[in-house]
mmCIF file of N, CA and C in Angstrom:
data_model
loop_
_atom_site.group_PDB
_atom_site.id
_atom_site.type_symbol
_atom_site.label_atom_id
_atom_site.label_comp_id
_atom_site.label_asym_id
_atom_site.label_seq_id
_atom_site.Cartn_x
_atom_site.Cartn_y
_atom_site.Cartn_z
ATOM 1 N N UNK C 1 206.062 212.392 -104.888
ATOM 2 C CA UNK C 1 206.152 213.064 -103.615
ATOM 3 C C UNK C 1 207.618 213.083 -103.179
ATOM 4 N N UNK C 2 207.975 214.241 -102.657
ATOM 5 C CA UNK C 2 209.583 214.526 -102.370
ATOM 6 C C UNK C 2 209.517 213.974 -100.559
ATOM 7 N N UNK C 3 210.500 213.301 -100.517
ATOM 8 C CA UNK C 3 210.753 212.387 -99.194
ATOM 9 C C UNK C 3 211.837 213.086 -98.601
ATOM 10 N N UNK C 4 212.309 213.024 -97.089
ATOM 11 C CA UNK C 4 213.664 213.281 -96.299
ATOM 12 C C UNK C 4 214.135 211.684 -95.647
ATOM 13 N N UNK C 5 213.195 210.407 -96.551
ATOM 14 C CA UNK C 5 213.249 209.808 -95.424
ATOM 15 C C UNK C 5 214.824 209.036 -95.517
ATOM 16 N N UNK C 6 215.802 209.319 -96.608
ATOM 17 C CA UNK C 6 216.776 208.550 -96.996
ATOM 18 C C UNK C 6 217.903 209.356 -96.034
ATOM 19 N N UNK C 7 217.698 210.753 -96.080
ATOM 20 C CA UNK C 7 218.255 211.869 -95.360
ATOM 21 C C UNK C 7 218.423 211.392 -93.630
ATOM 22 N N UNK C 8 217.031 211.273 -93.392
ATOM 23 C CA UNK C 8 216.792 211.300 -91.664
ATOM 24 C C UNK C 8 217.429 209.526 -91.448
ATOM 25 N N UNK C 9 217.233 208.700 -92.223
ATOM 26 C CA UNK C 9 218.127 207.055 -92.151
ATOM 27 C C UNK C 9 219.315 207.384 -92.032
ATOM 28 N N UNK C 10 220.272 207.748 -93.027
ATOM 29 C CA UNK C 10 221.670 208.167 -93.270
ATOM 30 C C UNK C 10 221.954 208.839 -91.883
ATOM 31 N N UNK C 11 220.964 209.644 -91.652
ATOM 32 C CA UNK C 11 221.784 211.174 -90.460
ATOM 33 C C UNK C 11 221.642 209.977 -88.918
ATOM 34 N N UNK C 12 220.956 208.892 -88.674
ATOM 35 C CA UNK C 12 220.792 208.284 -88.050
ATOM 36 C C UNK C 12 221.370 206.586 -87.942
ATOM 37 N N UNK C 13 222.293 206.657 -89.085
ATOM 38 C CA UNK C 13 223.589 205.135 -89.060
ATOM 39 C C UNK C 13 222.625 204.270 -89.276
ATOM 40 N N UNK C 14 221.482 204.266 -90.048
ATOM 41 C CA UNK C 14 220.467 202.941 -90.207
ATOM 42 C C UNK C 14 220.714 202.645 -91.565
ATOM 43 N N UNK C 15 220.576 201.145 -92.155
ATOM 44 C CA UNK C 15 220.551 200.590 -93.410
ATOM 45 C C UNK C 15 219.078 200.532 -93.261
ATOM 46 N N UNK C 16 218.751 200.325 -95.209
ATOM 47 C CA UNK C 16 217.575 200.609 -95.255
ATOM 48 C C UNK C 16 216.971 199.276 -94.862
ATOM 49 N N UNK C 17 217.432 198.078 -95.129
ATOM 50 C CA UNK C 17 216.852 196.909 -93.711
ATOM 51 C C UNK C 17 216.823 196.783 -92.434
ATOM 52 N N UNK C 18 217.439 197.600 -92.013
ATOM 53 C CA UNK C 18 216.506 198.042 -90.311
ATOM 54 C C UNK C 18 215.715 198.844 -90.083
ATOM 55 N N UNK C 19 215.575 199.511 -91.347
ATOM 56 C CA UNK C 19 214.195 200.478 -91.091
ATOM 57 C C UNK C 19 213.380 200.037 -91.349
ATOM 58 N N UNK C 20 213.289 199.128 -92.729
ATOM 59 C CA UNK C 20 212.464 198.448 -93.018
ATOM 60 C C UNK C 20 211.535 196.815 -91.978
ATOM 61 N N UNK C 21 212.637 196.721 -91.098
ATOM 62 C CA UNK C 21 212.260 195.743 -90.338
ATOM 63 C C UNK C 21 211.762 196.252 -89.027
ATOM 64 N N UNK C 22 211.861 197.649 -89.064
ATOM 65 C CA UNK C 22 211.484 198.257 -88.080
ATOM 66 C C UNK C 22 209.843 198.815 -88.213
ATOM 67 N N UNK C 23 210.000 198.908 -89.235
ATOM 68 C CA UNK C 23 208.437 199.328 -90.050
ATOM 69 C C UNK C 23 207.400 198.100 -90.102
ATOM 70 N N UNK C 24 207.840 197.255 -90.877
ATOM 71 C CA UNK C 24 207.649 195.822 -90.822
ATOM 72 C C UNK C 24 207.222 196.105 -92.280
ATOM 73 N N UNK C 25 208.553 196.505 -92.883
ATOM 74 C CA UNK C 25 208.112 196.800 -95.057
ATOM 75 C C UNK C 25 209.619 195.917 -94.857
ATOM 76 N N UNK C 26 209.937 195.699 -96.294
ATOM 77 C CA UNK C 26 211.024 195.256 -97.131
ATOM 78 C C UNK C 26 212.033 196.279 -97.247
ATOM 79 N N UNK C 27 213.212 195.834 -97.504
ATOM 80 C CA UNK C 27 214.805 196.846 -97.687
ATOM 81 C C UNK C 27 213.753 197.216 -99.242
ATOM 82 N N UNK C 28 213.413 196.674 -99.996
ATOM 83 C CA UNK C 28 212.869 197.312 -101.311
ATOM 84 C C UNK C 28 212.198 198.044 -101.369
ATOM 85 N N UNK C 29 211.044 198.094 -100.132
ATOM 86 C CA UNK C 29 209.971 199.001 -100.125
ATOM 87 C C UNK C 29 210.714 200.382 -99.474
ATOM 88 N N UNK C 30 211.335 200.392 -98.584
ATOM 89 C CA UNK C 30 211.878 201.555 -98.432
ATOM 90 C C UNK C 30 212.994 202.452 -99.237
ATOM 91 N N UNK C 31 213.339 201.327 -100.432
ATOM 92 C CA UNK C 31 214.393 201.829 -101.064
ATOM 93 C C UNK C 31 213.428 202.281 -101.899
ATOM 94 N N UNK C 32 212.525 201.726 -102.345
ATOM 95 C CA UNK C 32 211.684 202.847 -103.680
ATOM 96 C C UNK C 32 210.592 204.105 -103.274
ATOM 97 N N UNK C 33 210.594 204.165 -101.671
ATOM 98 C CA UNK C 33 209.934 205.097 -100.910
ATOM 99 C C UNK C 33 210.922 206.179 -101.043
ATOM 100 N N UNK C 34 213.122 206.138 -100.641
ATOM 101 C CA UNK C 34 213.408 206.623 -100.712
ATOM 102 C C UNK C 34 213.703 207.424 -102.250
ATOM 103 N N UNK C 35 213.631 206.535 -103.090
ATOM 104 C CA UNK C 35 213.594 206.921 -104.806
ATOM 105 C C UNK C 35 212.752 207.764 -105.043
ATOM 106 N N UNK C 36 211.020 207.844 -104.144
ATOM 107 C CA UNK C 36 210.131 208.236 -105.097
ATOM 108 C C UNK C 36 209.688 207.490 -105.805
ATOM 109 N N UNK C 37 209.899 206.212 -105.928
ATOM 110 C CA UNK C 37 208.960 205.458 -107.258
ATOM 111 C C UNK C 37 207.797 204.542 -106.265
ATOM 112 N N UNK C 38 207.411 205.049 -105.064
ATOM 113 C CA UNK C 38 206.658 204.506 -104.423
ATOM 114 C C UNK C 38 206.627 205.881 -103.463
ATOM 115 N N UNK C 39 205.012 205.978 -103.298
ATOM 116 C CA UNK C 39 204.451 206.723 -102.145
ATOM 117 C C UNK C 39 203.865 205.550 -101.074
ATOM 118 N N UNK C 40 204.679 205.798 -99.809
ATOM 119 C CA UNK C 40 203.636 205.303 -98.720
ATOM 120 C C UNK C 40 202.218 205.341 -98.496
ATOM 121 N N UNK C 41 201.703 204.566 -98.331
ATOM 122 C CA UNK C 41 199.899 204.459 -97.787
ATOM 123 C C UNK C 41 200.281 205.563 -96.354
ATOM 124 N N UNK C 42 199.128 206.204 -96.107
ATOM 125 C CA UNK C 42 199.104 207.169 -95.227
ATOM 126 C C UNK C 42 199.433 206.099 -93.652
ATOM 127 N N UNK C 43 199.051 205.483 -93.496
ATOM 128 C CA UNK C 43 199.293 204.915 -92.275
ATOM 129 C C UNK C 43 200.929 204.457 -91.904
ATOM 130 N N UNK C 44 201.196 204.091 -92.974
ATOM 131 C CA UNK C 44 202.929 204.022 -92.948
ATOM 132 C C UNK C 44 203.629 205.078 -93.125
ATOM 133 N N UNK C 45 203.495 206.043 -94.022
ATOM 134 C CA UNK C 45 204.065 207.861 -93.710
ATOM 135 C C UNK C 45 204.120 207.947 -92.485
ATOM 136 N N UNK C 46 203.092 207.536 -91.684
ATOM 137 C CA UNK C 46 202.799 208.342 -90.336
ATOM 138 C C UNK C 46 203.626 207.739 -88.813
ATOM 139 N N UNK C 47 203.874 205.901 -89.627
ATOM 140 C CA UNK C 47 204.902 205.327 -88.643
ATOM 141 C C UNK C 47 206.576 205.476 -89.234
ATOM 142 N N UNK C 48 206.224 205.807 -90.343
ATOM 143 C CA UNK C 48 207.388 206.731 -90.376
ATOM 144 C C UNK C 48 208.094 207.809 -89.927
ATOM 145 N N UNK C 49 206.604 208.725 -89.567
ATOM 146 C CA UNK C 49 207.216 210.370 -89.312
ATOM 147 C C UNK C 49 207.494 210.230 -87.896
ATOM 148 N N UNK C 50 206.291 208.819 -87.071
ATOM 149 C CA UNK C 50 206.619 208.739 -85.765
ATOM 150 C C UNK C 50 207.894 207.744 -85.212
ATOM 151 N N UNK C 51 208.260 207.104 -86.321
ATOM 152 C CA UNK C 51 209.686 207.001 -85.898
ATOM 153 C C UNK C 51 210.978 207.785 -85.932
ATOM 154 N N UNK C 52 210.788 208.346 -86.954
ATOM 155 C CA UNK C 52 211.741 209.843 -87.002
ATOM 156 C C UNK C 52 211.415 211.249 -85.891
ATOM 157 N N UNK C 53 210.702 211.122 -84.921
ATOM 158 C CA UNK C 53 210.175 211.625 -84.361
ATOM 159 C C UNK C 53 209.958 213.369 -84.934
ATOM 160 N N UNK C 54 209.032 212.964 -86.068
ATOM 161 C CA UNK C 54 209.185 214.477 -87.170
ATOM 162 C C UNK C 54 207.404 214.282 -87.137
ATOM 163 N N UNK C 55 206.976 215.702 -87.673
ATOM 164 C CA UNK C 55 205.778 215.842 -87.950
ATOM 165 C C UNK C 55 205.210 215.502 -89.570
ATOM 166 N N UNK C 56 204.810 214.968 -90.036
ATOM 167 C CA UNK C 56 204.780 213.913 -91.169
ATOM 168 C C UNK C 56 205.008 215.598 -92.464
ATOM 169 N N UNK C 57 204.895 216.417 -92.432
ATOM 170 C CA UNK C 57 204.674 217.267 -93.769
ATOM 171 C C UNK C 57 206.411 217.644 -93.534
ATOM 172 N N UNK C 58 206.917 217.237 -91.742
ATOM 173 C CA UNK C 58 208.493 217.566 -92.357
ATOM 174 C C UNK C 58 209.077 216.181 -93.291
ATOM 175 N N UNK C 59 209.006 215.123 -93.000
ATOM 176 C CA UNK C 59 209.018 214.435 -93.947
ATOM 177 C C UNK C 59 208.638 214.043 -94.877
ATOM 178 N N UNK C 60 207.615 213.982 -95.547
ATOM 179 C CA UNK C 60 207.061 213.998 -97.102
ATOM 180 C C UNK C 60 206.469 215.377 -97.246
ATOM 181 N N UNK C 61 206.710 215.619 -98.700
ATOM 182 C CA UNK C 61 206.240 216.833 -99.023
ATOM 183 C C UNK C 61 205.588 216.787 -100.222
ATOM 184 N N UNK C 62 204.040 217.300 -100.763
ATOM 185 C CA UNK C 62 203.286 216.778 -101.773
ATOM 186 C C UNK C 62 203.291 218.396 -102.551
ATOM 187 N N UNK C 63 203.969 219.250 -102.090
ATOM 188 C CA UNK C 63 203.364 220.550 -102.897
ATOM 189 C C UNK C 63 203.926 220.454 -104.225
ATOM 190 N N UNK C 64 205.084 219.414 -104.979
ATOM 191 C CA UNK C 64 205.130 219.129 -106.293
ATOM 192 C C UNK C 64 203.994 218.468 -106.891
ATOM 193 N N UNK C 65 203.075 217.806 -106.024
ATOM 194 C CA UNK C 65 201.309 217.586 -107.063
ATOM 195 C C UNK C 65 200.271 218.881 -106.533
ATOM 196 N N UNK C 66 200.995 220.035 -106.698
ATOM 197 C CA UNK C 66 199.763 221.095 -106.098
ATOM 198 C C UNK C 66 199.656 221.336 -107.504
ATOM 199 N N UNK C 67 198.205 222.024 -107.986
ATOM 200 C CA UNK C 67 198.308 222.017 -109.229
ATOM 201 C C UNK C 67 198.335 223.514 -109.108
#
């Protein structure tokens, strides 16, 4: 799944351990959220999109698993 969430951190002066402590995940978990080698559980996408104050499909985008 293609993410903005490394984009919307950066554009906002956050390391990925204050987001992560803000979330209540690990600097790791958000660093492999921002990689792609980890998809969020839907409930964390969503305190994601509501901390970025974005509508969750502007931040993750799944149409690379549309078949």
């Amino acid at each position: 799944m293609i993410n903005q969430v490394r984009t919307l951190r950066l554009a906002r002066g956050l390391s990925q351990d204050s987001l992560g402590k803000f979330l209540g995940v690990s600097r790791q978990t958000v660093n492999a959220i921002e990689m792609g080698r980890y998809d969020p559980s839907l409930p964390l996408a969503f305190k994601i999109a509501r901390f970025f104050a974005m509508p969750i499909e502007d931040v993750f985008d799944d149409s690379a698993n549309e078949a």
